[in-house]
PDB file of C-alpha atoms in Angstrom:
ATOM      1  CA  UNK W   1    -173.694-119.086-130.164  1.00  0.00           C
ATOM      2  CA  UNK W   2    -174.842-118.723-126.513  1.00  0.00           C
ATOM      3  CA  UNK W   3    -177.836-116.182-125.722  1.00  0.00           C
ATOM      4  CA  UNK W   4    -176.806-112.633-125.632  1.00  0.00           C
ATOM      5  CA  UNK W   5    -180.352-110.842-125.046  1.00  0.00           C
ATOM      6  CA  UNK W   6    -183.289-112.155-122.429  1.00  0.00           C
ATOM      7  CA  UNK W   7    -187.309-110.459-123.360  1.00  0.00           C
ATOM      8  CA  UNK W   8    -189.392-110.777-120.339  1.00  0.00           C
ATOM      9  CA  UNK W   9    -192.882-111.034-120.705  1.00  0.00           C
ATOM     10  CA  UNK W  10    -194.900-110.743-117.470  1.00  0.00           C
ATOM     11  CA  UNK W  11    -197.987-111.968-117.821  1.00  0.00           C
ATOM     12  CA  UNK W  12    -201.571-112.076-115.494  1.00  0.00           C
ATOM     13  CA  UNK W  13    -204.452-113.450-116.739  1.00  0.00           C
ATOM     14  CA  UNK W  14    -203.808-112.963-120.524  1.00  0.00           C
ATOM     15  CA  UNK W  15    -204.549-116.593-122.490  1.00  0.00           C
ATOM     16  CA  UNK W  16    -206.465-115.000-125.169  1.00  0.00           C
ATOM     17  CA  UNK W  17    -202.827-112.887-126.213  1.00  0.00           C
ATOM     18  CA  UNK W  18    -200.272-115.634-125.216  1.00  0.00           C
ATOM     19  CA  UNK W  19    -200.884-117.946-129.022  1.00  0.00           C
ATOM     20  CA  UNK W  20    -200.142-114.379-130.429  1.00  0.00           C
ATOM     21  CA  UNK W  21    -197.648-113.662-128.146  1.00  0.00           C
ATOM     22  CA  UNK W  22    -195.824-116.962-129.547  1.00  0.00           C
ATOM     23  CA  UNK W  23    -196.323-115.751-133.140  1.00  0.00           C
ATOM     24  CA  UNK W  24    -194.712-112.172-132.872  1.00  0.00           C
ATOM     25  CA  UNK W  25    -191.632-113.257-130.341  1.00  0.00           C
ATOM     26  CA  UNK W  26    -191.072-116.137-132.615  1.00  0.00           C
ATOM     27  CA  UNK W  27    -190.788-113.598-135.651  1.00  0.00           C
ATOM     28  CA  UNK W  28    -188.797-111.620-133.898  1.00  0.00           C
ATOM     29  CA  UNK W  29    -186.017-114.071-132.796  1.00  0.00           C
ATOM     30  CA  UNK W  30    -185.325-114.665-135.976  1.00  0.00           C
ATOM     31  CA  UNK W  31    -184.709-110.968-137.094  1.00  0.00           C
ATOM     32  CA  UNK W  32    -183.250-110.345-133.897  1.00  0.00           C
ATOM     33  CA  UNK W  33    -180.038-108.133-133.736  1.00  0.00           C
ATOM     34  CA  UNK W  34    -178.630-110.495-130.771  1.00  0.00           C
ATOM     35  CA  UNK W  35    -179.170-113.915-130.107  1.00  0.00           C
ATOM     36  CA  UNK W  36    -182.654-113.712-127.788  1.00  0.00           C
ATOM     37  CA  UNK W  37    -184.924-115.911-125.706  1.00  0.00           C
ATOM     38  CA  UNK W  38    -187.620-115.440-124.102  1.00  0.00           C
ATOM     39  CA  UNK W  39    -188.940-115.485-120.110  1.00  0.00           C
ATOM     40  CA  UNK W  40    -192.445-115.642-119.255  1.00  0.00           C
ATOM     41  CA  UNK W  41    -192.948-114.819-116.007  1.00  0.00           C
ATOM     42  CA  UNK W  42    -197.195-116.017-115.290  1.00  0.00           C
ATOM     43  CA  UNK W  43    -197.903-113.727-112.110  1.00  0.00           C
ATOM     44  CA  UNK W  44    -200.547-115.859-110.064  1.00  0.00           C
ATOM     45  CA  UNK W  45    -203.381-116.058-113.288  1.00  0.00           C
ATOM     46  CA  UNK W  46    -206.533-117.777-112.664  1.00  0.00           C
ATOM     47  CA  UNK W  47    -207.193-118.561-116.484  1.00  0.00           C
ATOM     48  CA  UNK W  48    -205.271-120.844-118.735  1.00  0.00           C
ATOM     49  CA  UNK W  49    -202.354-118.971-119.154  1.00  0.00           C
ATOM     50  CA  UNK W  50    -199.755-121.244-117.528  1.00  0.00           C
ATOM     51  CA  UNK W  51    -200.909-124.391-119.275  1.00  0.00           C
ATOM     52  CA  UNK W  52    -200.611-122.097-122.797  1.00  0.00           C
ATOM     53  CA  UNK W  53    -197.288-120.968-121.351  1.00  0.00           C
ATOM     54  CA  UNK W  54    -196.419-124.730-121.198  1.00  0.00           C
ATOM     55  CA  UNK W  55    -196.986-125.648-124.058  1.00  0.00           C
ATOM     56  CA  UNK W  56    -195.160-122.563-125.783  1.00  0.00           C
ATOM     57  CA  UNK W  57    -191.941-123.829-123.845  1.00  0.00           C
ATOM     58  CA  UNK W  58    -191.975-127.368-124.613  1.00  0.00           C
ATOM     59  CA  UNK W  59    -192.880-126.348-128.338  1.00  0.00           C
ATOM     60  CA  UNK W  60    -190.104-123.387-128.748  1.00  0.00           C
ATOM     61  CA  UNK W  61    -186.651-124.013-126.876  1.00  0.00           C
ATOM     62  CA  UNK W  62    -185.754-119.825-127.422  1.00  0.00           C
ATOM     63  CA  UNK W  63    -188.843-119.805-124.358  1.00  0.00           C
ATOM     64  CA  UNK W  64    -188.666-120.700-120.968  1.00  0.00           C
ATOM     65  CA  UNK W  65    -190.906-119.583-117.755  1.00  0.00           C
ATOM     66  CA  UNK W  66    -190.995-118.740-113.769  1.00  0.00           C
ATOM     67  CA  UNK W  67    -194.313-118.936-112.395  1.00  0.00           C
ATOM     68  CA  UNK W  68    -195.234-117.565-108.895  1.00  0.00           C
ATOM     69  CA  UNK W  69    -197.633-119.477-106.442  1.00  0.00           C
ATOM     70  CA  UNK W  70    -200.046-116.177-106.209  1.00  0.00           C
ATOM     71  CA  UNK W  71    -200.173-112.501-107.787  1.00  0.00           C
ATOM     72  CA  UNK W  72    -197.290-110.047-106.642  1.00  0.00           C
ATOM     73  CA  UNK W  73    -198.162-107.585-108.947  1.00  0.00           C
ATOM     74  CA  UNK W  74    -196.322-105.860-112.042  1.00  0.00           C
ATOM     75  CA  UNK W  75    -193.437-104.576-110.417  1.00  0.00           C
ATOM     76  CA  UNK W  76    -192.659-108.040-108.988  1.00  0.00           C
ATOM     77  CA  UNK W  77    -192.927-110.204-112.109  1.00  0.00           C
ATOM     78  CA  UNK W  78    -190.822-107.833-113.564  1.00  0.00           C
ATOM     79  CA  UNK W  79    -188.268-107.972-110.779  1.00  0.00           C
ATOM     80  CA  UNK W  80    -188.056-111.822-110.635  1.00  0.00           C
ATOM     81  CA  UNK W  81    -187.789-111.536-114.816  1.00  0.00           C
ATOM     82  CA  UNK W  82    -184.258-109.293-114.140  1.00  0.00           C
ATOM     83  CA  UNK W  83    -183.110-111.280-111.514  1.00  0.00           C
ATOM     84  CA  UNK W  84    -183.884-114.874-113.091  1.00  0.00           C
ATOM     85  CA  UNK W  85    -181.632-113.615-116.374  1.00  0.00           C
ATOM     86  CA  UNK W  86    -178.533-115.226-117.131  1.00  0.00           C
ATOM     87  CA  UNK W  87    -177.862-112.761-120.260  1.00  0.00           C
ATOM     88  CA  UNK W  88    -175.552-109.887-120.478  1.00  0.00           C
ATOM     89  CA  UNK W  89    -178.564-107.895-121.607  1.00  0.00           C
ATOM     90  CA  UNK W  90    -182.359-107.842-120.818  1.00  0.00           C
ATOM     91  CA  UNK W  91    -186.006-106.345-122.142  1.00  0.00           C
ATOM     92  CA  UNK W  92    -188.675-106.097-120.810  1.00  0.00           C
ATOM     93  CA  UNK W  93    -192.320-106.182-123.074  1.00  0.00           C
ATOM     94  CA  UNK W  94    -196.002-106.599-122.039  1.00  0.00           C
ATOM     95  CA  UNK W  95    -198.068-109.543-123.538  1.00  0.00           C
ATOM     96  CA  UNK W  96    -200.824-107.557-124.561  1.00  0.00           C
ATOM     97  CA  UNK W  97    -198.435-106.610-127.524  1.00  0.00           C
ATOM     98  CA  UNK W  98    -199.757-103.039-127.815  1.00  0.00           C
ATOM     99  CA  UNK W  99    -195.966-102.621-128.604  1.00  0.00           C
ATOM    100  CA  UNK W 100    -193.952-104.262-131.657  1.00  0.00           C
ATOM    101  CA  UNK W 101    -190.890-106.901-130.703  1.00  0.00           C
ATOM    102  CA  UNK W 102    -189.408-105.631-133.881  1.00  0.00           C
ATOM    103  CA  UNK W 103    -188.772-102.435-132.181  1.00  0.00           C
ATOM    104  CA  UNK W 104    -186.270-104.049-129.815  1.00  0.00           C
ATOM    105  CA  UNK W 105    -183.616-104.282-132.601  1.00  0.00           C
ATOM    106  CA  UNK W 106    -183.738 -99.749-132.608  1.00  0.00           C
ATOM    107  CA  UNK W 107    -183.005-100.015-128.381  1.00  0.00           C
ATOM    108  CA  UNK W 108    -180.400-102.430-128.915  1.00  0.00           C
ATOM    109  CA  UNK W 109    -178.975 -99.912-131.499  1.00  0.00           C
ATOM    110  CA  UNK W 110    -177.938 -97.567-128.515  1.00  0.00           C
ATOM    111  CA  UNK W 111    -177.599-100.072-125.726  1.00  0.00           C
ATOM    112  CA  UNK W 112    -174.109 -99.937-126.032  1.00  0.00           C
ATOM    113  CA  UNK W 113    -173.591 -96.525-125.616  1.00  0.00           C
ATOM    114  CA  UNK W 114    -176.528 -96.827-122.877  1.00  0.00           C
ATOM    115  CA  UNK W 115    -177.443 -98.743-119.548  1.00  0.00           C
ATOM    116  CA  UNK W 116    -181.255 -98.523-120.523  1.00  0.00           C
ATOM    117  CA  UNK W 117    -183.059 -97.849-123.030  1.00  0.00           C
ATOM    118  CA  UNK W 118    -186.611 -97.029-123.311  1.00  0.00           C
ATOM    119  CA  UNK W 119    -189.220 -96.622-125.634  1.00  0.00           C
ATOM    120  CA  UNK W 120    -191.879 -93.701-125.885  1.00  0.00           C
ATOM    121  CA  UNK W 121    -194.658 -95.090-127.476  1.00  0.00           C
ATOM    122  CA  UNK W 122    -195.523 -92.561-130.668  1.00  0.00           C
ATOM    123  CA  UNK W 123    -199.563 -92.149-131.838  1.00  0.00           C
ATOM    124  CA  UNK W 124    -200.692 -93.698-128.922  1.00  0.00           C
ATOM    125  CA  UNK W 125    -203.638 -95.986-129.411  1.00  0.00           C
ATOM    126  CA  UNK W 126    -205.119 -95.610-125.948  1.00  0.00           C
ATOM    127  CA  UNK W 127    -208.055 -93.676-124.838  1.00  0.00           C
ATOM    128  CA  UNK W 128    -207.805 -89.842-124.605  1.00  0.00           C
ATOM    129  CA  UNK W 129    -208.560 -90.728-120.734  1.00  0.00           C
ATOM    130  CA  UNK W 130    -206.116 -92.802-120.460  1.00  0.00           C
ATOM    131  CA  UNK W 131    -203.385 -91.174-122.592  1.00  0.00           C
ATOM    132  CA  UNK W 132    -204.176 -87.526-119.448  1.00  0.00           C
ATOM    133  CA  UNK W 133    -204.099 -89.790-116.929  1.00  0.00           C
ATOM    134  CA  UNK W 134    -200.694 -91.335-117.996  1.00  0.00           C
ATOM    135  CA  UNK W 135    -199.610 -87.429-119.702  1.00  0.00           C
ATOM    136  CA  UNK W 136    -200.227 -86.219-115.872  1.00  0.00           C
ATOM    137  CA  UNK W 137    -198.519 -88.977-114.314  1.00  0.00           C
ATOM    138  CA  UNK W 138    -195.131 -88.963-116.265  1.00  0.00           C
ATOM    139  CA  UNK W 139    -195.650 -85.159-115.024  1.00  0.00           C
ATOM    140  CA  UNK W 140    -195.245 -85.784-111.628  1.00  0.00           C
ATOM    141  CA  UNK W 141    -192.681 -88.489-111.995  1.00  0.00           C
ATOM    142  CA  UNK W 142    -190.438 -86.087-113.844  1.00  0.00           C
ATOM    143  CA  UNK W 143    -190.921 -83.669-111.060  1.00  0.00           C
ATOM    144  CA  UNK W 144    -189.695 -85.558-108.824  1.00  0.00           C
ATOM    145  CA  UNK W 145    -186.575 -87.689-110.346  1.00  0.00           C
ATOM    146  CA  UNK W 146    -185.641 -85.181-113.347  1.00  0.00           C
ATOM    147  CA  UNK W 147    -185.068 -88.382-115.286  1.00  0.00           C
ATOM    148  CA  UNK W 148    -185.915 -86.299-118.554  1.00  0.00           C
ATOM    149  CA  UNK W 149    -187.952 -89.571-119.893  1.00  0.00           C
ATOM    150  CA  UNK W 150    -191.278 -88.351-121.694  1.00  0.00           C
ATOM    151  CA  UNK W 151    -192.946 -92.187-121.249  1.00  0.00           C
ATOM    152  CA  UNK W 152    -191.476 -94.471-118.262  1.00  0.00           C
ATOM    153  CA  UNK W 153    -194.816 -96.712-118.578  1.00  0.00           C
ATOM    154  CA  UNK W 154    -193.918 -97.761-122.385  1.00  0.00           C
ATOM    155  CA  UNK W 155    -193.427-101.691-121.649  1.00  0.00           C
ATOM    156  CA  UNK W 156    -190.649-101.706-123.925  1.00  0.00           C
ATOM    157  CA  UNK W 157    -186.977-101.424-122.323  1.00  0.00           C
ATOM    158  CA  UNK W 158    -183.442-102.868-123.176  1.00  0.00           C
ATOM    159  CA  UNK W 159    -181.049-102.846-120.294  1.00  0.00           C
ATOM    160  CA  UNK W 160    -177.763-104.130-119.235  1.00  0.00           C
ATOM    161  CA  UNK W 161    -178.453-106.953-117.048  1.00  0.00           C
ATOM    162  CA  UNK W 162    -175.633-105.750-114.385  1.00  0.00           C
ATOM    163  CA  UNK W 163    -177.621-102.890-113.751  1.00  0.00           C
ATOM    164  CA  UNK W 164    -181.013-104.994-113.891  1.00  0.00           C
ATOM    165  CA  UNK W 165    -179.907-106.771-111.154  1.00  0.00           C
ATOM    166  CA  UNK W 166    -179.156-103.703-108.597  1.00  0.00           C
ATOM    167  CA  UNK W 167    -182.470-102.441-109.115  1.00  0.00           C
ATOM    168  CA  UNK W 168    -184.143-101.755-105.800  1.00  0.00           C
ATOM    169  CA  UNK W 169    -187.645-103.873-105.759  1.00  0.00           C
ATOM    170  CA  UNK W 170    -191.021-102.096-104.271  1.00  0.00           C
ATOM    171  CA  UNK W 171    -194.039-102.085-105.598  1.00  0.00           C
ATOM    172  CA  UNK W 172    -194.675 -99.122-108.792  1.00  0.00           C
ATOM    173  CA  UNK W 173    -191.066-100.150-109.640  1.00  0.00           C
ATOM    174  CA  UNK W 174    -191.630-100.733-113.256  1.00  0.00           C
ATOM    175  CA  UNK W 175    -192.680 -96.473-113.264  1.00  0.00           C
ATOM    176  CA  UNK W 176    -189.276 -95.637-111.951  1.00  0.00           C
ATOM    177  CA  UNK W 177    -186.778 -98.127-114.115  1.00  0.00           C
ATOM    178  CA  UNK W 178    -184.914 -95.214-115.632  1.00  0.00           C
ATOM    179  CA  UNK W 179    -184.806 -93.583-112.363  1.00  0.00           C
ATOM    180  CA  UNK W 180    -183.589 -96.633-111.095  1.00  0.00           C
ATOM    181  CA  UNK W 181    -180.710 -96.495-113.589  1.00  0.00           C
ATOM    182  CA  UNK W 182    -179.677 -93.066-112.808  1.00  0.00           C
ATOM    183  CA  UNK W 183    -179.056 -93.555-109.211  1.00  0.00           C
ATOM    184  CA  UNK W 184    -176.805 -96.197-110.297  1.00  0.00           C
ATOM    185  CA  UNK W 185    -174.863 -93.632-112.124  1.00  0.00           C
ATOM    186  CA  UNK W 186    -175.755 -95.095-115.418  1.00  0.00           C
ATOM    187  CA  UNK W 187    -176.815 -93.639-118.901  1.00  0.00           C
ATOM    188  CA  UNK W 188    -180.170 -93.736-120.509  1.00  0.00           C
ATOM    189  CA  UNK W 189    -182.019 -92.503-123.937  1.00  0.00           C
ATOM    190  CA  UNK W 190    -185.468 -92.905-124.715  1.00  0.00           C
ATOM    191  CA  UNK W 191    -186.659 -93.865-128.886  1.00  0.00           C
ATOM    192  CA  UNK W 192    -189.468 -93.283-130.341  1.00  0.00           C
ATOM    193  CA  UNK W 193    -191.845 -96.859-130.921  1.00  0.00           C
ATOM    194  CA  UNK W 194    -194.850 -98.076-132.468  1.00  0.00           C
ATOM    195  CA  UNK W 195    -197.830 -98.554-130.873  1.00  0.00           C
ATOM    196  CA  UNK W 196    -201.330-100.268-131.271  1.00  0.00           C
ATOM    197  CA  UNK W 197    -204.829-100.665-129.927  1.00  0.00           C
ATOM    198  CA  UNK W 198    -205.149-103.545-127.355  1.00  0.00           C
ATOM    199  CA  UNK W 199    -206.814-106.419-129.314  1.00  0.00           C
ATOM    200  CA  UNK W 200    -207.579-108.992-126.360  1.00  0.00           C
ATOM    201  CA  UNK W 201    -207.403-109.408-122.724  1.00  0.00           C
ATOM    202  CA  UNK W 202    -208.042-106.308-120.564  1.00  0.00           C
ATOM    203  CA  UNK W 203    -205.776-103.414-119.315  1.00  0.00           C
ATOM    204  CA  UNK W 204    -204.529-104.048-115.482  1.00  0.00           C
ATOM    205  CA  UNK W 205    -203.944-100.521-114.578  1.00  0.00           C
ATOM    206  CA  UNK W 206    -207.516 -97.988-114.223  1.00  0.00           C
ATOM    207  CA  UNK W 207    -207.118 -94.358-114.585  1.00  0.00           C
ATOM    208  CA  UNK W 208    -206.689 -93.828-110.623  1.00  0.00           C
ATOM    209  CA  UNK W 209    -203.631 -96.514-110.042  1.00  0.00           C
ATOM    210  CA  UNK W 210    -202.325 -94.169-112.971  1.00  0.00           C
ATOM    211  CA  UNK W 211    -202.248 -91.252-110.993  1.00  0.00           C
ATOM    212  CA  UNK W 212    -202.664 -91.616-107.184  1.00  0.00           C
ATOM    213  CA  UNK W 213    -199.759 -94.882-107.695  1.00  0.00           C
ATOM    214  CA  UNK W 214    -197.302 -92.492-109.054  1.00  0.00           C
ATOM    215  CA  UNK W 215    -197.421 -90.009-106.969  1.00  0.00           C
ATOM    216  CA  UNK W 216    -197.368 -91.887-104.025  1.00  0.00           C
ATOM    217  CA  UNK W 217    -194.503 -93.882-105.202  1.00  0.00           C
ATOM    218  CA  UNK W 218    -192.696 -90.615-105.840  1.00  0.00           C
ATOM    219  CA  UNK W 219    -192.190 -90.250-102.091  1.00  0.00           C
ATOM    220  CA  UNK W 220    -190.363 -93.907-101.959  1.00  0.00           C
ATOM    221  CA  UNK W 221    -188.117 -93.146-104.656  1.00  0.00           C
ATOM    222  CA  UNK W 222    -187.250 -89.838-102.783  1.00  0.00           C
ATOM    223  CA  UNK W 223    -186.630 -92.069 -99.444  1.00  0.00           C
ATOM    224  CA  UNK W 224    -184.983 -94.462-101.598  1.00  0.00           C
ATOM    225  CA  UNK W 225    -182.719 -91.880-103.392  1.00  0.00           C
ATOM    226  CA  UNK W 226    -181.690 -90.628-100.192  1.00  0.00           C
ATOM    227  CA  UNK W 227    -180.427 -93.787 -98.371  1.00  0.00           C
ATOM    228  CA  UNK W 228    -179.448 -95.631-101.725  1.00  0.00           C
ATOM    229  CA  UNK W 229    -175.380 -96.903-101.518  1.00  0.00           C
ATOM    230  CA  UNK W 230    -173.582 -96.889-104.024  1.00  0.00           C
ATOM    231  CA  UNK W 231    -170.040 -97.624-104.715  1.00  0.00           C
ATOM    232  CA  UNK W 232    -167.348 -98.841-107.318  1.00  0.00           C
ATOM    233  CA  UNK W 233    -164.331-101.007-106.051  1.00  0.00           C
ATOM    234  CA  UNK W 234    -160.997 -99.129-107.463  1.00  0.00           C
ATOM    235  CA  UNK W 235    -158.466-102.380-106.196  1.00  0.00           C
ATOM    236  CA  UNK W 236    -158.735-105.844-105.187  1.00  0.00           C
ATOM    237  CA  UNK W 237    -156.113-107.601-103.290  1.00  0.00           C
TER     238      UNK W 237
END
């Protein structure tokens, strides 16, 4: 049976999660509701994450990797994940694990009434600084795209790969995913998800690229939503 279902896993600087990241994604491909593998993409780390990586892939054949010469950032790992999957469908989790793979198997419930499928992340285990600052921002995303999606930054997502693909890349992307989706005239539901403390590593985004980073990327998706093209081909001769 050929893969149905690609997980990507960016990942920057995060060796002291990746053994654990093994563990859990291992579990979870074999409880999995399709047949899954996994993508790591390493996004320029300085530690010993892409020799851990490695060693995960020559150990596991469900996991393979990209790795870029130098950081690009979230958005960009993320990108090159979508675009590097050969899978009708694709998700999309952090390595830090603060959400459960076993969750995947309620988003792939709905993906095929769906294009994307999100979690929100339920009894978040954050800070109460970091749960206003990220309260705020979904805010002002909302304001401006009327997505309706209560948590765009839960780094758990199931989409159909077609639409993966036609996602416009710039920086902040990952914020706007459902967005993303809509101006592609596709359908999207959000489900609630566990969530859980960080145990290692340390959190990439501070409470200001939380709130000035949305809203400045608000005014690109506006831009963006204005000159996007889109089309469907009725005929072919």
């Amino acid at each position: 049976m050929s893969y149905q279902f690609t997980i990507v896993v960016p990942v920057y600087n995060e060796e002291d999660n990746l053994k654990r990241v093994e563990e859990e994604l291992t579990k979870y491909i074999n409880i999995a509701s399709k047949k899954t593998k996994v993508l790591f993409v390493n996004d320029g780390s300085k530690d010993k994450s892409q020799d851990l990586i490695e060693e995960i892939c020559t150990n596991n054949p469900d996991f393979t990797f990209i790795s870029f010469e130098k950081n690009c950032g979230l958005s960009a790992a993320i990108t090159a994940g979508f675009n590097n999957t050969d899978t009708e469908l694709v998700g999309y989790i952090d390595s830090d694990l603060q959400t459960a793979p076993e969750d995947f198997n309620l988003l792939l419930k709905e993906i095929n009434e769906y294009d994307l499928v999100t979690g929100v992340r339920a009894n978040r285990k954050d800070s109460f600084v970091k749960n206003m600052s990220s309260t705020i921002a979904n805010g002002i995303r909302r304001t401006f795209t009327h997505d309706g999606m209560d948590d765009t930054g839960c780094p758990l997502k199931v989409i159909k790969t077609e639409y993966a693909k036609n996602i416009p890349m710039f920086k902040g992307l990952h914020r706007f995913l459902p967005a993303m989706i809509l101006l592609q005239n596709g359908k999207i539901k959000q489900i609630p998800v566990q969530h859980f403390p960080r145990i290692a590593g340390e959190a990439k985004f501070g409470v200001w690229n939380r709130l000035l980073g949305p809203l400045m990327d608000c005014f690109a998706y506006l831009w963006m939503k204005k000159k996007y093209v889109n089309y469907q081909i009725a005929k072919k001769g």
